[in-house]
Amino acid sequence: MIDPSEVRNDTAGSRFVCGPAGHEAELLYRLRGGRMILIHTEVPIELEGQGIGGKLVTAAVDYAAQAGLVVVPSCPFAQSWLDRHPGVAARVQLDEVR
């Protein structure tokens, strides 16, 4: 099981990552005009079923909330996960892709 404290923001790569090197789960994002656009979530098969995708989305939301950013979940997984977890979604302002 992956510890959620292992989620880290790789700002140079514009991604949140979790897991061992070579088998990292990631959530790619872009920062534009006060918005954090969540682009794509990828979890390796060997890490599936552990809730890692949700941990990545939660880390992104927490970062955005702290930085005062609006979150734009253009990634279908992130959008679906936030729809199912309104308590986390409520931590930030959500917007649609323009």
N, CA, C and O atoms as a printed pandas DataFrame, in Angstrom:
     atom_number atom_name residue_name chain_id  residue_number  x_coord  y_coord  z_coord
0              1         N          MET        A               1    0.856   -1.190    0.000
1              2        CA          MET        A               1    0.000    0.000    0.000
2              3         C          MET        A               1    0.893    1.241    0.000
3              4         O          MET        A               1    1.916    1.273    0.684
4              5         N          ILE        A               2    0.509    2.247   -0.759
5              6        CA          ILE        A               2    1.265    3.487   -0.863
6              7         C          ILE        A               2    0.775    4.460    0.207
7              8         O          ILE        A               2   -0.430    4.636    0.388
8              9         N          ASP        A               3    1.703    5.083    0.907
9             10        CA          ASP        A               3    1.396    6.105    1.909
10            11         C          ASP        A               3    1.084    7.413    1.187
11            12         O          ASP        A               3    1.870    7.843    0.343
12            13         N          PRO        A               4   -0.063    8.070    1.503
13            14        CA          PRO        A               4   -0.399    9.310    0.807
14            15         C          PRO        A               4    0.622   10.416    1.017
15            16         O          PRO        A               4    0.694   11.352    0.220
16            17         N          SER        A               5    1.413   10.320    2.080
17            18        CA          SER        A               5    2.457   11.328    2.302
18            19         C          SER        A               5    3.562   11.200    1.263
19            20         O          SER        A               5    4.419   12.076    1.148
20            21         N          GLU        A               6    3.542   10.108    0.510
21            22        CA          GLU        A               6    4.540    9.909   -0.537
22            23         C          GLU        A               6    4.179   10.642   -1.825
23            24         O          GLU        A               6    4.977   10.658   -2.763
24            25         N          VAL        A               7    3.002   11.247   -1.890
25            26        CA          VAL        A               7    2.639   12.053   -3.055
26            27         C          VAL        A               7    3.467   13.331   -3.005
27            28         O          VAL        A               7    3.509   14.020   -1.985
28            29         N          ARG        A               8    4.122   13.635   -4.114
29            30        CA          ARG        A               8    4.952   14.845   -4.153
30            31         C          ARG        A               8    4.658   15.630   -5.423
31            32         O          ARG        A               8    4.265   15.076   -6.449
32            33         N          ASN        A               9    4.860   16.922   -5.318
33            34        CA          ASN        A               9    4.636   17.807   -6.451
34            35         C          ASN        A               9    5.963   18.009   -7.164
35            36         O          ASN        A               9    6.862   18.672   -6.647
36            37         N          ASP        A              10    6.077   17.441   -8.339
37            38        CA          ASP        A              10    7.257   17.622   -9.189
38            39         C          ASP        A              10    6.981   18.859  -10.041
39            40         O          ASP        A              10    6.513   18.752  -11.174
40            41         N          THR        A              11    7.280   20.039   -9.479
41            42        CA          THR        A              11    6.950   21.290  -10.165
42            43         C          THR        A              11    7.693   21.426  -11.497
43            44         O          THR        A              11    7.158   22.001  -12.445
44            45         N          ALA        A              12    8.896   20.912  -11.573
45            46        CA          ALA        A              12    9.663   20.995  -12.825
46            47         C          ALA        A              12    8.979   20.191  -13.934
47            48         O          ALA        A              12    9.033   20.565  -15.106
48            49         N          GLY        A              13    8.342   19.092  -13.554
49            50        CA          GLY        A              13    7.651   18.248  -14.527
50            51         C          GLY        A              13    6.165   18.533  -14.622
51            52         O          GLY        A              13    5.457   17.887  -15.394
52            53         N          SER        A              14    5.680   19.503  -13.840
53            54        CA          SER        A              14    4.243   19.843  -13.799
54            55         C          SER        A              14    3.398   18.596  -13.567
55            56         O          SER        A              14    2.491   18.288  -14.340
56            57         N          ARG        A              15    3.718   17.879  -12.477
57            58        CA          ARG        A              15    2.982   16.659  -12.179
58            59         C          ARG        A              15    3.070   16.335  -10.696
59            60         O          ARG        A              15    4.051   16.667  -10.030
60            61         N          PHE        A              16    2.041   15.688  -10.195
61            62        CA          PHE        A              16    2.071   15.097   -8.874
62            63         C          PHE        A              16    2.414   13.639   -9.095
63            64         O          PHE        A              16    1.862   13.001   -9.991
64            65         N          VAL        A              17    3.319   13.105   -8.290
65            66        CA          VAL        A              17    3.765   11.723   -8.469
66            67         C          VAL        A              17    3.698   10.967   -7.155
67            68         O          VAL        A              17    3.760   11.549   -6.072
68            69         N          CYS        A              18    3.570    9.653   -7.281
69            70        CA          CYS        A              18    3.514    8.773   -6.124
70            71         C          CYS        A              18    3.997    7.394   -6.565
71            72         O          CYS        A              18    3.655    6.920   -7.648
72            73         N          GLY        A              19    4.787    6.766   -5.720
73            74        CA          GLY        A              19    5.247    5.419   -6.019
74            75         C          GLY        A              19    6.731    5.372   -6.292
75            76         O          GLY        A              19    7.387    6.410   -6.384
76            77         N          PRO        A              20    7.265    4.161   -6.422
77            78        CA          PRO        A              20    8.694    3.984   -6.630
78            79         C          PRO        A              20    9.139    4.407   -8.030
79            80         O          PRO        A              20    8.368    4.325   -8.986
80            81         N          ALA        A              21   10.373    4.855   -8.141
81            82        CA          ALA        A              21   10.936    5.270   -9.432
82            83         C          ALA        A              21   10.758    4.143  -10.448
83            84         O          ALA        A              21   10.996    2.972  -10.155
84            85         N          GLY        A              22   10.339    4.527  -11.629
85            86        CA          GLY        A              22   10.111    3.556  -12.692
86            87         C          GLY        A              22    8.704    2.979  -12.683
87            88         O          GLY        A              22    8.276    2.360  -13.657
88            89         N          HIS        A              23    7.986    3.182  -11.584
89            90        CA          HIS        A              23    6.613    2.682  -11.460
90            91         C          HIS        A              23    5.729    3.753  -10.841
91            92         O          HIS        A              23    4.816    3.445  -10.075
92            93         N          GLU        A              24    5.996    4.993  -11.169
93            94        CA          GLU        A              24    5.286    6.108  -10.557
94            95         C          GLU        A              24    3.907    6.313  -11.177
95            96         O          GLU        A              24    3.723    6.220  -12.391
96            97         N          ALA        A              25    2.950    6.595  -10.303
97            98        CA          ALA        A              25    1.652    7.092  -10.746
98            99         C          ALA        A              25    1.814    8.601  -10.866
99           100         O          ALA        A              25    2.587    9.201  -10.120
100          101         N          GLU        A              26    1.093    9.221  -11.799
101          102        CA          GLU        A              26    1.251   10.655  -11.967
102          103         C          GLU        A              26   -0.048   11.320  -12.377
103          104         O          GLU        A              26   -0.917   10.716  -13.006
104          105         N          LEU        A              27   -0.150   12.588  -11.999
105          106        CA          LEU        A              27   -1.235   13.459  -12.435
106          107         C          LEU        A              27   -0.569   14.680  -13.048
107          108         O          LEU        A              27    0.046   15.483  -12.346
108          109         N          LEU        A              28   -0.694   14.815  -14.364
109          110        CA          LEU        A              28   -0.087   15.937  -15.079
110          111         C          LEU        A              28   -0.993   17.154  -14.993
111          112         O          LEU        A              28   -2.217   17.039  -15.055
112          113         N          TYR        A              29   -0.379   18.321  -14.848
113          114        CA          TYR        A              29   -1.143   19.564  -14.780
114          115         C          TYR        A              29   -0.403   20.690  -15.480
115          116         O          TYR        A              29    0.785   20.583  -15.785
116          117         N          ARG        A              30   -1.131   21.771  -15.729
117          118        CA          ARG        A              30   -0.551   23.009  -16.258
118          119         C          ARG        A              30   -1.097   24.150  -15.436
119          120         O          ARG        A              30   -2.266   24.138  -15.051
120          121         N          LEU        A              31   -0.267   25.137  -15.163
121          122        CA          LEU        A              31   -0.692   26.349  -14.468
122          123         C          LEU        A              31   -0.810   27.459  -15.494
123          124         O          LEU        A              31    0.140   27.749  -16.221
124          125         N          ARG        A              32   -1.984   28.079  -15.551
125          126        CA          ARG        A              32   -2.220   29.177  -16.501
126          127         C          ARG        A              32   -3.189   30.174  -15.887
127          128         O          ARG        A              32   -4.322   29.825  -15.557
128          129         N          GLY        A              33   -2.746   31.405  -15.736
129          130        CA          GLY        A              33   -3.624   32.488  -15.312
130          131         C          GLY        A              33   -4.418   32.214  -14.049
131          132         O          GLY        A              33   -5.625   32.455  -14.020
132          133         N          GLY        A              34   -3.775   31.719  -13.013
133          134        CA          GLY        A              34   -4.470   31.453  -11.753
134          135         C          GLY        A              34   -5.295   30.186  -11.754
135          136         O          GLY        A              34   -6.118   29.971  -10.864
136          137         N          ARG        A              35   -5.075   29.343  -12.754
137          138        CA          ARG        A              35   -5.811   28.082  -12.879
138          139         C          ARG        A              35   -4.850   26.902  -12.928
139          140         O          ARG        A              35   -3.789   26.972  -13.548
140          141         N          MET        A              36   -5.234   25.834  -12.274
141          142        CA          MET        A              36   -4.492   24.573  -12.355
142          143         C          MET        A              36   -5.340   23.625  -13.186
143          144         O          MET        A              36   -6.397   23.170  -12.749
144          145         N          ILE        A              37   -4.861   23.332  -14.394
145          146        CA          ILE        A              37   -5.581   22.458  -15.313
146          147         C          ILE        A              37   -5.053   21.035  -15.123
147          148         O          ILE        A              37   -3.885   20.754  -15.392
148          149         N          LEU        A              38   -5.926   20.148  -14.659
149          150        CA          LEU        A              38   -5.559   18.746  -14.464
150          151         C          LEU        A              38   -5.726   18.043  -15.806
151          152         O          LEU        A              38   -6.834   17.942  -16.331
152          153         N          ILE        A              39   -4.614   17.559  -16.354
153          154        CA          ILE        A              39   -4.592   17.076  -17.733
154          155         C          ILE        A              39   -4.774   15.563  -17.870
155          156         O          ILE        A              39   -5.585   15.101  -18.672
156          157         N          HIS        A              40   -4.020   14.801  -17.087
157          158        CA          HIS        A              40   -4.034   13.344  -17.292
158          159         C          HIS        A              40   -3.557   12.640  -16.029
159          160         O          HIS        A              40   -2.588   13.064  -15.399
160          161         N          THR        A              41   -4.245   11.563  -15.664
161          162        CA          THR        A              41   -3.850   10.723  -14.537
162          163         C          THR        A              41   -3.456    9.358  -15.084
163          164         O          THR        A              41   -4.173    8.771  -15.895
164          165         N          GLU        A              42   -2.322    8.867  -14.637
165          166        CA          GLU        A              42   -1.819    7.558  -15.076
166          167         C          GLU        A              42   -1.349    6.786  -13.840
167          168         O          GLU        A              42   -0.524    7.274  -13.068
168          169         N          VAL        A              43   -1.885    5.576  -13.665
169          170        CA          VAL        A              43   -1.477    4.718  -12.551
170          171         C          VAL        A              43   -1.029    3.387  -13.142
171          172         O          VAL        A              43   -1.803    2.729  -13.838
172          173         N          PRO        A              44    0.227    2.977  -12.872
173          174        CA          PRO        A              44    0.692    1.681  -13.391
174          175         C          PRO        A              44   -0.185    0.531  -12.892
175          176         O          PRO        A              44   -0.724    0.587  -11.787
176          177         N          ILE        A              45   -0.319   -0.486  -13.694
177          178        CA          ILE        A              45   -1.173   -1.631  -13.369
178          179         C          ILE        A              45   -0.855   -2.198  -11.987
179          180         O          ILE        A              45   -1.767   -2.550  -11.238
180          181         N          GLU        A              46    0.418   -2.289  -11.647
181          182        CA          GLU        A              46    0.791   -2.889  -10.361
182          183         C          GLU        A              46    0.391   -2.032   -9.166
183          184         O          GLU        A              46    0.421   -2.511   -8.032
184          185         N          LEU        A              47    0.015   -0.771   -9.395
185          186        CA          LEU        A              47   -0.408    0.110   -8.301
186          187         C          LEU        A              47   -1.917    0.368   -8.303
187          188         O          LEU        A              47   -2.423    1.076   -7.432
188          189         N          GLU        A              48   -2.639   -0.198   -9.274
189          190        CA          GLU        A              48   -4.083    0.021   -9.359
190          191         C          GLU        A              48   -4.796   -0.582   -8.154
191          192         O          GLU        A              48   -4.307   -1.525   -7.532
192          193         N          GLY        A              49   -5.960   -0.022   -7.838
193          194        CA          GLY        A              49   -6.785   -0.558   -6.763
194          195         C          GLY        A              49   -6.370   -0.133   -5.370
195          196         O          GLY        A              49   -6.905   -0.644   -4.387
196          197         N          GLN        A              50   -5.426    0.794   -5.264
197          198        CA          GLN        A              50   -4.957    1.253   -3.959
198          199         C          GLN        A              50   -5.410    2.678   -3.657
199          200         O          GLN        A              50   -5.021    3.246   -2.637
200          201         N          GLY        A              51   -6.227    3.258   -4.533
201          202        CA          GLY        A              51   -6.706    4.615   -4.315
202          203         C          GLY        A              51   -5.686    5.689   -4.630
203          204         O          GLY        A              51   -5.824    6.834   -4.200
204          205         N          ILE        A              52   -4.663    5.319   -5.381
205          206        CA          ILE        A              52   -3.582    6.276   -5.660
206          207         C          ILE        A              52   -4.052    7.418   -6.553
207          208         O          ILE        A              52   -3.641    8.561   -6.352
208          209         N          GLY        A              53   -4.900    7.135   -7.529
209          210        CA          GLY        A              53   -5.416    8.202   -8.385
210          211         C          GLY        A              53   -6.118    9.265   -7.556
211          212         O          GLY        A              53   -5.926   10.459   -7.783
212          213         N          GLY        A              54   -6.920    8.843   -6.607
213          214        CA          GLY        A              54   -7.610    9.779   -5.723
214          215         C          GLY        A              54   -6.648   10.555   -4.845
215          216         O          GLY        A              54   -6.866   11.734   -4.567
216          217         N          LYS        A              55   -5.590    9.899   -4.409
217          218        CA          LYS        A              55   -4.577   10.593   -3.593
218          219         C          LYS        A              55   -3.882   11.676   -4.407
219          220         O          LYS        A              55   -3.564   12.747   -3.888
220          221         N          LEU        A              56   -3.648   11.392   -5.688
221          222        CA          LEU        A              56   -3.029   12.395   -6.557
222          223         C          LEU        A              56   -3.958   13.590   -6.757
223          224         O          LEU        A              56   -3.527   14.740   -6.689
224          225         N          VAL        A              57   -5.242   13.304   -7.004
225          226        CA          VAL        A              57   -6.208   14.388   -7.201
226          227         C          VAL        A              57   -6.342   15.210   -5.910
227          228         O          VAL        A              57   -6.389   16.439   -5.958
228          229         N          THR        A              58   -6.401   14.539   -4.775
229          230        CA          THR        A              58   -6.503   15.246   -3.493
230          231         C          THR        A              58   -5.292   16.139   -3.271
231          232         O          THR        A              58   -5.439   17.273   -2.815
232          233         N          ALA        A              59   -4.102   15.650   -3.584
233          234        CA          ALA        A              59   -2.889   16.456   -3.421
234          235         C          ALA        A              59   -2.940   17.687   -4.322
235          236         O          ALA        A              59   -2.538   18.774   -3.908
236          237         N          ALA        A              60   -3.430   17.524   -5.546
237          238        CA          ALA        A              60   -3.535   18.653   -6.467
238          239         C          ALA        A              60   -4.534   19.677   -5.932
239          240         O          ALA        A              60   -4.268   20.879   -5.970
240          241         N          VAL        A              61   -5.672   19.214   -5.438
241          242        CA          VAL        A              61   -6.688   20.119   -4.881
242          243         C          VAL        A              61   -6.122   20.862   -3.675
243          244         O          VAL        A              61   -6.301   22.073   -3.554
244          245         N          ASP        A              62   -5.448   20.152   -2.795
245          246        CA          ASP        A              62   -4.873   20.792   -1.612
246          247         C          ASP        A              62   -3.839   21.848   -1.989
247          248         O          ASP        A              62   -3.798   22.926   -1.397
248          249         N          TYR        A              63   -3.014   21.536   -2.965
249          250        CA          TYR        A              63   -2.024   22.505   -3.443
250          251         C          TYR        A              63   -2.722   23.731   -4.027
251          252         O          TYR        A              63   -2.360   24.866   -3.719
252          253         N          ALA        A              64   -3.722   23.492   -4.871
253          254        CA          ALA        A              64   -4.451   24.599   -5.501
254          255         C          ALA        A              64   -5.138   25.471   -4.452
255          256         O          ALA        A              64   -5.127   26.698   -4.556
256          257         N          ALA        A              65   -5.731   24.840   -3.448
257          258        CA          ALA        A              65   -6.408   25.597   -2.394
258          259         C          ALA        A              65   -5.415   26.486   -1.649
259          260         O          ALA        A              65   -5.695   27.653   -1.372
260          261         N          GLN        A              66   -4.263   25.925   -1.332
261          262        CA          GLN        A              66   -3.229   26.684   -0.617
262          263         C          GLN        A              66   -2.702   27.838   -1.467
263          264         O          GLN        A              66   -2.399   28.908   -0.940
264          265         N          ALA        A              67   -2.592   27.627   -2.769
265          266        CA          ALA        A              67   -2.044   28.642   -3.672
266          267         C          ALA        A              67   -3.117   29.596   -4.216
267          268         O          ALA        A              67   -2.791   30.534   -4.943
268          269         N          GLY        A              68   -4.387   29.367   -3.873
269          270        CA          GLY        A              68   -5.458   30.219   -4.354
270          271         C          GLY        A              68   -5.754   30.043   -5.829
271          272         O          GLY        A              68   -6.139   30.995   -6.507
272          273         N          LEU        A              69   -5.578   28.827   -6.331
273          274        CA          LEU        A              69   -5.809   28.534   -7.749
274          275         C          LEU        A              69   -7.191   27.932   -7.969
275          276         O          LEU        A              69   -7.725   27.250   -7.094
276          277         N          VAL        A              70   -7.762   28.184   -9.127
277          278        CA          VAL        A              70   -8.989   27.538   -9.577
278          279         C          VAL        A              70   -8.577   26.228  -10.244
279          280         O          VAL        A              70   -7.616   26.203  -11.013
280          281         N          VAL        A              71   -9.287   25.145   -9.960
281          282        CA          VAL        A              71   -8.969   23.841  -10.542
282          283         C          VAL        A              71   -9.875   23.575  -11.743
283          284         O          VAL        A              71  -11.094   23.737  -11.675
284          285         N          VAL        A              72   -9.251   23.167  -12.832
285          286        CA          VAL        A              72   -9.964   22.820  -14.068
286          287         C          VAL        A              72   -9.683   21.337  -14.348
287          288         O          VAL        A              72   -8.630   20.999  -14.889
288          289         N          PRO        A              73  -10.622   20.449  -13.981
289          290        CA          PRO        A              73  -10.384   19.015  -14.184
290          291         C          PRO        A              73  -10.706   18.576  -15.612
291          292         O          PRO        A              73  -11.788   18.052  -15.876
292          293         N          SER        A              74   -9.767   18.790  -16.528
293          294        CA          SER        A              74   -9.982   18.347  -17.907
294          295         C          SER        A              74   -9.691   16.856  -18.066
295          296         O          SER        A              74  -10.070   16.259  -19.073
296          297         N          CYS        A              75   -9.036   16.261  -17.107
297          298        CA          CYS        A              75   -8.782   14.815  -17.085
298          299         C          CYS        A              75  -10.085   14.107  -16.689
299          300         O          CYS        A              75  -10.645   14.410  -15.636
300          301         N          PRO        A              76  -10.573   13.178  -17.506
301          302        CA          PRO        A              76  -11.830   12.486  -17.176
302          303         C          PRO        A              76  -11.793   11.780  -15.817
303          304         O          PRO        A              76  -12.789   11.785  -15.093
304          305         N          PHE        A              77  -10.660   11.177  -15.468
305          306        CA          PHE        A              77  -10.573   10.516  -14.167
306          307         C          PHE        A              77  -10.715   11.531  -13.043
307          308         O          PHE        A              77  -11.485   11.317  -12.106
308          309         N          ALA        A              78   -9.973   12.645  -13.128
309          310        CA          ALA        A              78  -10.026   13.665  -12.079
310          311         C          ALA        A              78  -11.442   14.222  -11.949
311          312         O          ALA        A              78  -11.935   14.400  -10.836
312          313         N          GLN        A              79  -12.097   14.497  -13.072
313          314        CA          GLN        A              79  -13.469   15.025  -13.038
314          315         C          GLN        A              79  -14.405   14.031  -12.368
315          316         O          GLN        A              79  -15.193   14.407  -11.500
316          317         N          SER        A              80  -14.325   12.775  -12.762
317          318        CA          SER        A              80  -15.181   11.738  -12.200
318          319         C          SER        A              80  -14.904   11.560  -10.703
319          320         O          SER        A              80  -15.837   11.420   -9.912
320          321         N          TRP        A              81  -13.647   11.564  -10.320
321          322        CA          TRP        A              81  -13.280   11.377   -8.917
322          323         C          TRP        A              81  -13.812   12.544   -8.085
323          324         O          TRP        A              81  -14.364   12.331   -7.005
324          325         N          LEU        A              82  -13.653   13.761   -8.573
325          326        CA          LEU        A              82  -14.149   14.927   -7.839
326          327         C          LEU        A              82  -15.678   14.913   -7.746
327          328         O          LEU        A              82  -16.235   15.340   -6.735
328          329         N          ASP        A              83  -16.355   14.433   -8.774
329          330        CA          ASP        A              83  -17.817   14.301   -8.728
330          331         C          ASP        A              83  -18.244   13.351   -7.610
331          332         O          ASP        A              83  -19.264   13.568   -6.957
332          333         N          ARG        A              84  -17.448   12.291   -7.396
333          334        CA          ARG        A              84  -17.769   11.291   -6.373
334          335         C          ARG        A              84  -17.289   11.678   -4.978
335          336         O          ARG        A              84  -17.647   11.027   -3.997
336          337         N          HIS        A              85  -16.479   12.736   -4.884
337          338        CA          HIS        A              85  -15.921   13.174   -3.592
338          339         C          HIS        A              85  -16.142   14.678   -3.418
339          340         O          HIS        A              85  -15.196   15.465   -3.463
340          341         N          PRO        A              86  -17.414   15.067   -3.217
341          342        CA          PRO        A              86  -17.737   16.497   -3.131
342          343         C          PRO        A              86  -17.051   17.220   -1.975
343          344         O          PRO        A              86  -16.845   18.431   -2.047
344          345         N          GLY        A              87  -16.697   16.508   -0.925
345          346        CA          GLY        A              87  -15.989   17.143    0.195
346          347         C          GLY        A              87  -14.618   17.653   -0.214
347          348         O          GLY        A              87  -14.191   18.720    0.226
348          349         N          VAL        A              88  -13.934   16.898   -1.049
349          350        CA          VAL        A              88  -12.626   17.331   -1.555
350          351         C          VAL        A              88  -12.825   18.432   -2.593
351          352         O          VAL        A              88  -12.110   19.434   -2.585
352          353         N          ALA        A              89  -13.795   18.245   -3.483
353          354        CA          ALA        A              89  -14.058   19.234   -4.535
354          355         C          ALA        A              89  -14.403   20.597   -3.937
355          356         O          ALA        A              89  -14.080   21.630   -4.522
356          357         N          ALA        A              90  -15.058   20.604   -2.772
357          358        CA          ALA        A              90  -15.485   21.853   -2.141
358          359         C          ALA        A              90  -14.319   22.676   -1.600
359          360         O          ALA        A              90  -14.504   23.834   -1.227
360          361         N          ARG        A              91  -13.142   22.105   -1.552
361          362        CA          ARG        A              91  -11.966   22.823   -1.028
362          363         C          ARG        A              91  -11.466   23.911   -1.965
363          364         O          ARG        A              91  -10.718   24.797   -1.553
364          365         N          VAL        A              92  -11.884   23.843   -3.238
365          366        CA          VAL        A              92  -11.411   24.815   -4.246
366          367         C          VAL        A              92  -12.564   25.222   -5.143
367          368         O          VAL        A              92  -13.628   24.603   -5.145
368          369         N          GLN        A              93  -12.328   26.268   -5.897
369          370        CA          GLN        A              93  -13.273   26.645   -6.953
370          371         C          GLN        A              93  -12.953   25.785   -8.170
371          372         O          GLN        A              93  -11.794   25.683   -8.575
372          373         N          LEU        A              94  -13.969   25.170   -8.750
373          374        CA          LEU        A              94  -13.794   24.366   -9.952
374          375         C          LEU        A              94  -14.295   25.160  -11.146
375          376         O          LEU        A              94  -15.232   25.950  -11.024
376          377         N          ASP        A              95  -13.677   24.954  -12.292
377          378        CA          ASP        A              95  -14.079   25.616  -13.520
378          379         C          ASP        A              95  -13.966   24.618  -14.661
379          380         O          ASP        A              95  -13.341   23.566  -14.518
380          381         N          GLU        A              96  -14.566   24.948  -15.780
381          382        CA          GLU        A              96  -14.500   24.101  -16.967
382          383         C          GLU        A              96  -13.390   24.563  -17.886
383          384         O          GLU        A              96  -12.910   25.692  -17.778
384          385         N          VAL        A              97  -12.985   23.694  -18.784
385          386        CA          VAL        A              97  -11.974   24.022  -19.781
386          387         C          VAL        A              97  -12.548   25.071  -20.716
387          388         O          VAL        A              97  -13.689   24.957  -21.162
388          389         N          ARG        A              98  -11.770   26.074  -21.005
389          390        CA          ARG        A              98  -12.221   27.135  -21.939
390          391         C          ARG        A              98  -11.649   26.911  -23.310
391          392         O          ARG        A              98  -11.912   27.692  -24.224
